[in-house]
mmCIF file of C-alpha atoms in Angstrom:
data_model
loop_
_atom_site.group_PDB
_atom_site.id
_atom_site.type_symbol
_atom_site.label_atom_id
_atom_site.label_comp_id
_atom_site.label_asym_id
_atom_site.label_seq_id
_atom_site.Cartn_x
_atom_site.Cartn_y
_atom_site.Cartn_z
ATOM 1 C CA MET Y 22 -8.157 -16.182 9.860
ATOM 2 C CA LYS Y 23 -4.446 -15.743 10.326
ATOM 3 C CA LEU Y 24 -2.524 -11.906 9.074
ATOM 4 C CA PRO Y 25 0.257 -12.035 6.999
ATOM 5 C CA ARG Y 26 3.472 -11.423 8.917
ATOM 6 C CA TRP Y 27 4.255 -7.756 7.286
ATOM 7 C CA PHE Y 28 1.285 -6.922 8.906
ATOM 8 C CA HIS Y 29 1.958 -7.321 12.216
ATOM 9 C CA ARG Y 30 4.837 -5.321 11.886
ATOM 10 C CA PHE Y 31 1.627 -2.017 12.391
ATOM 11 C CA GLY Y 32 1.051 -3.536 15.375
ATOM 12 C CA SER Y 33 4.372 -2.369 16.946
ATOM 13 C CA PRO Y 34 3.444 0.907 19.010
ATOM 14 C CA PRO Y 35 7.017 1.861 18.333
ATOM 15 C CA TYR Y 36 7.621 1.018 15.115
ATOM 16 C CA VAL Y 37 4.435 2.707 13.824
ATOM 17 C CA TYR Y 38 4.856 5.692 16.403
ATOM 18 C CA ASN Y 39 7.920 6.033 14.853
ATOM 19 C CA LEU Y 40 7.038 5.516 11.176
ATOM 20 C CA SER Y 41 4.317 8.413 11.967
ATOM 21 C CA ASP Y 42 6.997 11.211 12.923
ATOM 22 C CA ALA Y 43 8.357 10.306 9.782
ATOM 23 C CA ILE Y 44 5.505 10.747 7.682
ATOM 24 C CA ALA Y 45 3.848 13.629 9.484
ATOM 25 C CA PRO Y 46 5.643 16.491 8.138
ATOM 26 C CA TRP Y 47 5.730 15.475 4.247
ATOM 27 C CA LEU Y 48 1.718 15.393 5.177
ATOM 28 C CA GLY Y 49 1.321 18.350 6.819
ATOM 29 C CA TRP Y 50 4.112 20.562 4.636
ATOM 30 C CA SER Y 51 2.173 19.041 1.132
ATOM 31 C CA ALA Y 52 -1.787 19.059 2.560
ATOM 32 C CA LEU Y 53 -0.691 23.062 3.631
ATOM 33 C CA VAL Y 54 0.158 23.349 0.244
ATOM 34 C CA VAL Y 55 -2.136 21.941 -1.247
ATOM 35 C CA ILE Y 56 -5.232 23.091 0.613
ATOM 36 C CA ALA Y 57 -4.030 26.531 -0.112
ATOM 37 C CA VAL Y 58 -3.561 26.045 -4.286
ATOM 38 C CA GLY Y 59 -7.111 24.137 -4.124
ATOM 39 C CA ALA Y 60 -8.547 27.037 -1.595
ATOM 40 C CA TYR Y 61 -7.265 30.311 -4.011
ATOM 41 C CA TRP Y 62 -8.186 28.182 -7.608
ATOM 42 C CA GLY Y 63 -11.892 27.463 -6.745
ATOM 43 C CA LEU Y 64 -12.438 31.056 -4.513
ATOM 44 C CA PHE Y 65 -10.815 33.123 -7.369
ATOM 45 C CA VAL Y 66 -9.543 31.658 -10.662
ATOM 46 C CA ALA Y 67 -12.745 29.396 -11.244
ATOM 47 C CA PRO Y 68 -15.889 30.532 -13.170
ATOM 48 C CA PRO Y 69 -18.988 31.235 -11.203
ATOM 49 C CA ASP Y 70 -21.992 28.680 -11.342
ATOM 50 C CA PHE Y 71 -24.282 29.879 -13.828
ATOM 51 C CA ARG Y 72 -27.234 28.309 -11.886
ATOM 52 C CA GLN Y 73 -26.197 29.040 -8.436
ATOM 53 C CA GLY Y 74 -23.471 32.145 -9.283
ATOM 54 C CA GLU Y 75 -20.781 32.610 -6.886
ATOM 55 C CA VAL Y 76 -22.396 30.448 -3.708
ATOM 56 C CA TYR Y 77 -21.483 27.308 -5.441
ATOM 57 C CA ARG Y 78 -17.807 27.840 -4.446
ATOM 58 C CA ILE Y 79 -18.911 26.088 -0.970
ATOM 59 C CA ILE Y 80 -18.176 22.977 -3.185
ATOM 60 C CA TYR Y 81 -14.340 23.607 -2.355
ATOM 61 C CA ILE Y 82 -14.529 22.769 1.146
ATOM 62 C CA HIS Y 83 -18.706 21.343 1.555
ATOM 63 C CA PRO Y 84 -18.328 18.024 0.084
ATOM 64 C CA GLN Y 85 -14.274 17.516 1.397
ATOM 65 C CA THR Y 86 -15.105 18.219 4.673
ATOM 66 C CA ALA Y 87 -18.376 15.870 5.255
ATOM 67 C CA TYR Y 88 -15.685 13.151 2.321
ATOM 68 C CA VAL Y 89 -13.281 13.457 5.454
ATOM 69 C CA GLY Y 90 -16.305 12.158 8.290
ATOM 70 C CA MET Y 91 -16.780 9.466 6.181
ATOM 71 C CA MET Y 92 -13.896 8.826 5.580
ATOM 72 C CA ALA Y 93 -12.521 8.703 9.812
ATOM 73 C CA TYR Y 94 -16.056 6.515 10.606
ATOM 74 C CA THR Y 95 -15.047 4.194 8.006
ATOM 75 C CA LEU Y 96 -11.618 4.029 9.428
ATOM 76 C CA MET Y 97 -12.558 4.079 12.963
ATOM 77 C CA ALA Y 98 -14.884 1.110 12.181
ATOM 78 C CA VAL Y 99 -12.221 -0.891 10.176
ATOM 79 C CA SER Y 100 -9.831 -0.434 13.350
ATOM 80 C CA ALA Y 101 -12.252 -1.621 15.845
ATOM 81 C CA GLY Y 102 -13.141 -4.694 13.711
ATOM 82 C CA ILE Y 103 -9.762 -5.199 13.357
ATOM 83 C CA GLY Y 104 -8.767 -4.783 16.813
ATOM 84 C CA PHE Y 105 -11.753 -6.504 17.907
ATOM 85 C CA ILE Y 106 -11.271 -9.710 16.063
ATOM 86 C CA TRP Y 107 -7.694 -9.679 16.184
ATOM 87 C CA ARG Y 108 -6.567 -7.840 19.745
ATOM 88 C CA ILE Y 109 -4.057 -5.742 18.265
ATOM 89 C CA LYS Y 110 -4.978 -3.018 20.543
ATOM 90 C CA LEU Y 111 -2.668 -0.387 17.914
ATOM 91 C CA ALA Y 112 -6.014 -0.693 15.772
ATOM 92 C CA HIS Y 113 -7.563 0.871 18.731
ATOM 93 C CA ALA Y 114 -5.475 3.498 19.062
ATOM 94 C CA VAL Y 115 -5.939 4.278 15.748
ATOM 95 C CA GLY Y 116 -9.359 4.506 15.927
ATOM 96 C CA VAL Y 117 -9.980 6.269 19.146
ATOM 97 C CA SER Y 118 -7.450 8.499 17.300
ATOM 98 C CA ALA Y 119 -9.601 9.582 14.446
ATOM 99 C CA ALA Y 120 -12.725 10.076 16.246
ATOM 100 C CA PRO Y 121 -12.861 13.858 17.309
ATOM 101 C CA ILE Y 122 -11.273 14.412 13.364
ATOM 102 C CA GLY Y 123 -14.169 12.807 11.710
ATOM 103 C CA ALA Y 124 -16.784 14.294 14.705
ATOM 104 C CA SER Y 125 -15.067 18.226 13.959
ATOM 105 C CA PHE Y 126 -15.599 17.449 10.374
ATOM 106 C CA THR Y 127 -18.432 16.600 10.452
ATOM 107 C CA PHE Y 128 -20.135 19.345 12.247
ATOM 108 C CA CYS Y 129 -18.332 21.415 9.690
ATOM 109 C CA ALA Y 130 -19.784 19.559 6.863
ATOM 110 C CA LEU Y 131 -23.288 20.406 8.438
ATOM 111 C CA VAL Y 132 -22.808 23.951 9.012
ATOM 112 C CA THR Y 133 -21.137 24.678 5.520
ATOM 113 C CA GLY Y 134 -24.819 22.624 4.114
ATOM 114 C CA ALA Y 135 -26.598 24.755 6.264
ATOM 115 C CA ILE Y 136 -25.293 28.065 4.602
ATOM 116 C CA TRP Y 137 -24.859 26.924 0.861
ATOM 117 C CA GLY Y 138 -28.668 25.776 1.988
ATOM 118 C CA ARG Y 139 -30.273 29.258 2.607
ATOM 119 C CA PRO Y 140 -29.690 30.685 -0.518
ATOM 120 C CA THR Y 141 -30.346 27.511 -2.967
ATOM 121 C CA TRP Y 142 -32.962 25.394 -1.184
ATOM 122 C CA GLY Y 143 -34.675 28.812 0.963
ATOM 123 C CA THR Y 144 -33.416 26.934 4.300
ATOM 124 C CA TYR Y 145 -30.788 26.479 6.995
ATOM 125 C CA TRP Y 146 -32.500 23.074 7.746
ATOM 126 C CA GLU Y 147 -34.939 20.599 6.472
ATOM 127 C CA TRP Y 148 -36.039 18.012 9.415
ATOM 128 C CA GLY Y 149 -36.705 14.744 7.369
ATOM 129 C CA ASP Y 150 -34.462 15.370 4.353
ATOM 130 C CA PRO Y 151 -33.056 11.797 4.274
ATOM 131 C CA ARG Y 152 -29.273 13.206 3.210
ATOM 132 C CA LEU Y 153 -29.090 15.750 6.719
ATOM 133 C CA MET Y 154 -30.547 13.289 8.670
ATOM 134 C CA PHE Y 155 -28.372 10.426 8.110
ATOM 135 C CA GLU Y 156 -25.197 12.911 7.783
ATOM 136 C CA LEU Y 157 -26.469 14.456 11.824
ATOM 137 C CA LEU Y 158 -26.708 10.821 12.842
ATOM 138 C CA LEU Y 159 -23.201 10.636 11.495
ATOM 139 C CA LEU Y 160 -22.438 13.167 13.898
ATOM 140 C CA PHE Y 161 -23.785 11.636 17.009
ATOM 141 C CA LEU Y 162 -22.631 8.414 16.475
ATOM 142 C CA PHE Y 163 -18.833 9.966 16.559
ATOM 143 C CA LEU Y 164 -20.249 12.011 19.757
ATOM 144 C CA GLY Y 165 -21.722 8.367 21.204
ATOM 145 C CA TYR Y 166 -18.317 7.037 20.841
ATOM 146 C CA LEU Y 167 -16.080 9.665 22.675
ATOM 147 C CA ALA Y 168 -18.616 9.398 25.181
ATOM 148 C CA LEU Y 169 -19.049 5.629 25.866
ATOM 149 C CA ARG Y 170 -15.556 5.764 25.710
ATOM 150 C CA ALA Y 171 -14.966 8.000 28.611
ATOM 151 C CA ALA Y 172 -17.488 6.645 30.489
ATOM 152 C CA PHE Y 173 -15.614 3.517 31.037
ATOM 153 C CA ASP Y 174 -12.520 3.811 33.146
ATOM 154 C CA ASP Y 175 -10.947 0.746 31.605
ATOM 155 C CA ARG Y 176 -9.011 1.493 28.264
ATOM 156 C CA ASP Y 177 -9.896 -2.512 27.490
ATOM 157 C CA LYS Y 178 -12.540 -2.635 28.509
ATOM 158 C CA ALA Y 179 -13.473 0.796 26.928
ATOM 159 C CA ASP Y 180 -11.804 -0.497 23.158
ATOM 160 C CA ARG Y 181 -14.218 -3.487 23.185
ATOM 161 C CA VAL Y 182 -17.272 -1.118 23.866
ATOM 162 C CA SER Y 183 -16.836 0.955 21.629
ATOM 163 C CA ALA Y 184 -15.579 -0.993 19.149
ATOM 164 C CA VAL Y 185 -19.165 -2.105 18.986
ATOM 165 C CA LEU Y 186 -20.645 1.085 18.105
ATOM 166 C CA ALA Y 187 -18.002 2.089 15.418
ATOM 167 C CA VAL Y 188 -18.742 -1.422 13.636
ATOM 168 C CA VAL Y 189 -22.508 -1.132 13.939
ATOM 169 C CA GLY Y 190 -22.418 2.201 12.841
ATOM 170 C CA VAL Y 191 -20.569 1.611 10.116
ATOM 171 C CA VAL Y 192 -23.737 0.840 8.410
ATOM 172 C CA ASN Y 193 -24.902 4.681 8.051
ATOM 173 C CA VAL Y 194 -22.182 5.577 5.478
ATOM 174 C CA PRO Y 195 -23.065 4.159 2.468
ATOM 175 C CA ILE Y 196 -26.553 5.579 3.426
ATOM 176 C CA ILE Y 197 -25.439 8.640 3.218
ATOM 177 C CA HIS Y 198 -23.870 7.817 0.652
ATOM 178 C CA TYR Y 199 -26.108 6.423 -1.674
ATOM 179 C CA SER Y 200 -29.365 8.340 -0.172
ATOM 180 C CA VAL Y 201 -29.654 11.385 -2.895
ATOM 181 C CA GLU Y 202 -29.710 8.275 -5.219
ATOM 182 C CA TRP Y 203 -32.552 6.079 -2.677
ATOM 183 C CA TRP Y 204 -34.946 8.905 -1.439
ATOM 184 C CA ASN Y 205 -36.587 12.301 -2.569
ATOM 185 C CA THR Y 206 -33.914 14.642 -1.543
ATOM 186 C CA LEU Y 207 -33.539 18.578 -1.689
ATOM 187 C CA HIS Y 208 -29.487 17.751 -1.254
ATOM 188 C CA GLN Y 209 -28.255 17.636 -5.307
ATOM 189 C CA ASP Y 210 -27.087 14.599 -6.792
ATOM 190 C CA PRO Y 211 -23.826 12.616 -6.737
ATOM 191 C CA THR Y 212 -20.695 15.170 -8.813
ATOM 192 C CA VAL Y 213 -18.268 12.885 -9.292
ATOM 193 C CA SER Y 214 -18.204 9.724 -7.377
ATOM 194 C CA ASN Y 215 -20.824 8.494 -9.298
ATOM 195 C CA LEU Y 216 -18.605 6.074 -11.215
ATOM 196 C CA SER Y 217 -21.055 4.974 -14.310
ATOM 197 C CA GLU Y 218 -20.887 8.738 -15.087
ATOM 198 C CA ALA Y 219 -18.365 11.090 -16.230
ATOM 199 C CA PRO Y 220 -18.568 14.318 -13.283
ATOM 200 C CA SER Y 221 -21.188 16.623 -14.320
ATOM 201 C CA MET Y 222 -18.923 19.840 -13.678
ATOM 202 C CA ASP Y 223 -17.160 21.516 -15.998
ATOM 203 C CA ILE Y 224 -13.032 20.439 -16.238
ATOM 204 C CA SER Y 225 -12.427 24.069 -14.880
ATOM 205 C CA MET Y 226 -14.621 23.417 -11.519
ATOM 206 C CA LEU Y 227 -13.366 20.193 -11.517
ATOM 207 C CA ILE Y 228 -9.535 20.782 -11.227
ATOM 208 C CA PRO Y 229 -9.975 22.811 -8.223
ATOM 209 C CA PHE Y 230 -12.425 19.999 -6.613
ATOM 210 C CA LEU Y 231 -9.820 17.357 -7.179
ATOM 211 C CA ILE Y 232 -7.384 20.184 -5.865
ATOM 212 C CA MET Y 233 -9.178 20.213 -2.305
ATOM 213 C CA VAL Y 234 -10.566 16.408 -2.168
ATOM 214 C CA LEU Y 235 -5.911 15.885 -2.391
ATOM 215 C CA GLY Y 236 -5.435 17.970 0.424
ATOM 216 C CA PHE Y 237 -8.024 17.408 2.908
ATOM 217 C CA THR Y 238 -7.003 13.842 2.622
ATOM 218 C CA LEU Y 239 -3.522 14.247 3.284
ATOM 219 C CA LEU Y 240 -4.703 16.565 5.918
ATOM 220 C CA PHE Y 241 -6.623 14.138 7.417
ATOM 221 C CA TYR Y 242 -3.648 12.055 7.912
ATOM 222 C CA TRP Y 243 -1.524 14.202 8.997
ATOM 223 C CA LEU Y 244 -3.892 14.866 11.641
ATOM 224 C CA LEU Y 245 -4.864 11.041 12.265
ATOM 225 C CA LEU Y 246 -0.666 10.591 12.919
ATOM 226 C CA ARG Y 247 -0.250 12.945 15.304
ATOM 227 C CA ARG Y 248 -2.941 11.806 17.743
ATOM 228 C CA LEU Y 249 -2.119 8.170 16.691
ATOM 229 C CA GLN Y 250 1.951 9.201 18.425
ATOM 230 C CA ALA Y 251 -0.018 11.497 21.222
ATOM 231 C CA GLU Y 252 -2.263 7.789 22.542
ATOM 232 C CA ILE Y 253 0.425 5.763 21.788
ATOM 233 C CA ILE Y 254 2.279 7.668 24.259
ATOM 234 C CA GLU Y 255 -0.443 7.085 27.018
ATOM 235 C CA ARG Y 256 -1.626 4.107 25.622
ATOM 236 C CA GLU Y 257 2.551 2.499 26.049
ATOM 237 C CA ARG Y 258 3.325 5.374 29.603
ATOM 238 C CA GLY Y 259 6.088 3.194 31.472
ATOM 239 C CA THR Y 260 7.749 0.488 28.610
ATOM 240 C CA ARG Y 261 11.326 -0.025 27.984
ATOM 241 C CA TRP Y 262 10.876 1.808 24.897
ATOM 242 C CA LEU Y 263 9.602 5.699 25.319
ATOM 243 C CA ARG Y 264 11.872 5.357 28.064
ATOM 244 C CA ASP Y 265 14.509 5.237 25.701
ATOM 245 C CA LEU Y 266 12.786 7.437 23.021
ATOM 246 C CA ALA Y 267 12.657 10.122 25.732
ATOM 247 C CA ASN Y 268 16.263 9.704 26.599
ATOM 248 C CA GLU Y 269 17.616 10.339 23.007
ATOM 249 C CA GLY Y 270 15.590 13.041 22.955
ATOM 250 C CA ALA Y 271 17.685 14.653 26.664
ATOM 251 C CA GLY Y 272 21.254 13.608 25.560
ATOM 252 C CA MET N 4 -11.352 43.891 -4.740
ATOM 253 C CA SER N 5 -14.945 44.442 -3.499
ATOM 254 C CA GLU N 6 -16.200 41.976 -5.638
ATOM 255 C CA ILE N 7 -13.791 39.181 -3.905
ATOM 256 C CA TRP N 8 -15.986 40.262 -0.764
ATOM 257 C CA VAL N 9 -19.534 41.308 -2.281
ATOM 258 C CA MET N 10 -19.752 38.051 -4.492
ATOM 259 C CA ASP N 11 -23.031 39.342 -5.983
ATOM 260 C CA GLY N 12 -24.390 39.471 -2.735
ATOM 261 C CA ASN N 13 -23.516 35.846 -1.716
ATOM 262 C CA GLY N 14 -20.224 37.254 0.186
ATOM 263 C CA PRO N 15 -21.331 36.632 3.541
ATOM 264 C CA TYR N 16 -22.330 32.835 2.497
ATOM 265 C CA VAL N 17 -19.498 32.025 1.857
ATOM 266 C CA TRP N 18 -16.730 34.045 3.863
ATOM 267 C CA VAL N 19 -18.305 32.200 6.600
ATOM 268 C CA ALA N 20 -18.637 29.050 5.126
ATOM 269 C CA TYR N 21 -14.921 29.572 4.289
ATOM 270 C CA GLY N 22 -13.858 31.170 8.227
ATOM 271 C CA ILE N 23 -15.533 28.634 10.011
ATOM 272 C CA THR N 24 -14.180 25.785 8.177
ATOM 273 C CA LEU N 25 -10.446 27.479 7.985
ATOM 274 C CA ALA N 26 -11.536 27.346 12.167
ATOM 275 C CA VAL N 27 -11.927 23.954 12.510
ATOM 276 C CA LEU N 28 -8.702 22.824 10.498
ATOM 277 C CA ILE N 29 -6.703 25.218 12.945
ATOM 278 C CA TRP N 30 -8.706 24.000 16.017
ATOM 279 C CA ASN N 31 -7.504 20.166 14.422
ATOM 280 C CA ALA N 32 -4.121 20.741 13.986
ATOM 281 C CA TRP N 33 -3.738 22.709 17.266
ATOM 282 C CA SER N 34 -5.341 20.373 18.895
ATOM 283 C CA ALA N 35 -3.648 16.956 17.635
ATOM 284 C CA ARG N 36 -0.207 19.175 17.878
ATOM 285 C CA ALA N 37 -0.724 20.335 21.752
ATOM 286 C CA ARG N 38 -1.715 17.316 22.669
ATOM 287 C CA LEU N 39 1.215 15.153 21.392
ATOM 288 C CA ARG N 40 4.015 18.069 22.882
ATOM 289 C CA ARG N 41 1.891 18.068 26.323
ATOM 290 C CA ASN N 42 2.576 14.473 26.065
ATOM 291 C CA LEU N 43 6.200 14.527 25.029
ATOM 292 C CA ARG N 44 6.864 16.874 27.890
ATOM 293 C CA ASN N 45 5.128 14.191 30.815
ATOM 294 C CA LEU N 46 7.132 11.781 29.327
ATOM 295 C CA VAL N 47 10.120 13.719 30.218
ATOM 296 C CA ARG N 48 9.403 14.440 33.165
ATOM 297 C CA GLU N 49 7.867 11.015 34.525
ATOM 298 C CA PRO N 50 11.117 9.413 36.360
ATOM 299 C CA ALA N 51 13.195 11.078 38.132
ATOM 300 C CA ARG N 52 16.485 11.125 36.099
ATOM 301 C CA GLU N 53 20.590 12.273 37.268
ATOM 302 C CA GLU N 54 20.511 14.902 34.018
ATOM 303 C CA PRO N 55 18.394 16.971 33.420
ATOM 304 C CA ALA N 56 15.749 16.064 30.446
ATOM 305 C CA ARG N 57 14.814 18.137 27.154
ATOM 306 C CA GLN N 58 11.949 17.510 25.094
ATOM 307 C CA PRO N 59 12.469 14.115 23.498
ATOM 308 C CA LYS N 60 13.608 14.878 19.094
ATOM 309 C CA VAL N 61 9.607 15.577 17.149
ATOM 310 C CA SER N 62 9.496 16.328 13.415
ATOM 311 C CA GLN N 63 8.240 20.042 13.641
ATOM 312 C CA LEU N 64 4.812 19.787 11.952
#
């Protein structure tokens, strides 16, 4: 399948590097402001939950970190697929850049979920709970991807092998999402992501929730672009355009 | 003010969760920027130049 011509610009390292440098500050500052507003709103303005009381306020960080982890893995898998099929090396760079972000956010989701579980379910962790198990698997997939890459000195080989793992593992993402519908689980049903129903959350809580979703999304893409720039420099070391970039800064 | 910290007895759960999340966000931001700056510094140091090189332009955030 032939890709459209404009798409190939995104395979150009100097183009992507410069575009990232232009966009990243906007994403970074926006993320900072949006998360600050959302966190303040969620912690101090939104009313307590009638059932869970104040502990429900973890809802303004836990689903967001889980969602970023799943988004990172999906992006990693799509990038790996593009790199594998169309041999666009920059696509592998995107996957490599997304992996540590996704791993850390997935870890955060597991920990904040465990903390939330103690007062609500009476336990930090439940082995055999589908949502928890598949989320833990997601963390292992991220770590496995990074470990697999580190096992190869040849970057091209590392790209190809890790791409297979990324693509195969992506089936875990929809399983995590639908696990609360397919199996009996301690985890509550989707609050906003079930598009066939209205959100099961009062508007006074829904607004800061969505603000935090936006903030974490902006933050993820800022982190991704900065890591991608660093990755591009490593992969393009010795090229003329990088020497020109360095000389520009020196001049 | 103390009510904000206590949160009807659930304060430790909420604030520890937020603290861990904040730590993860800060680590991510620091490591992404640190790696980029390190690579840019190494880039500048690479081939010998007649004039002393300064760090290439990069946006602040």
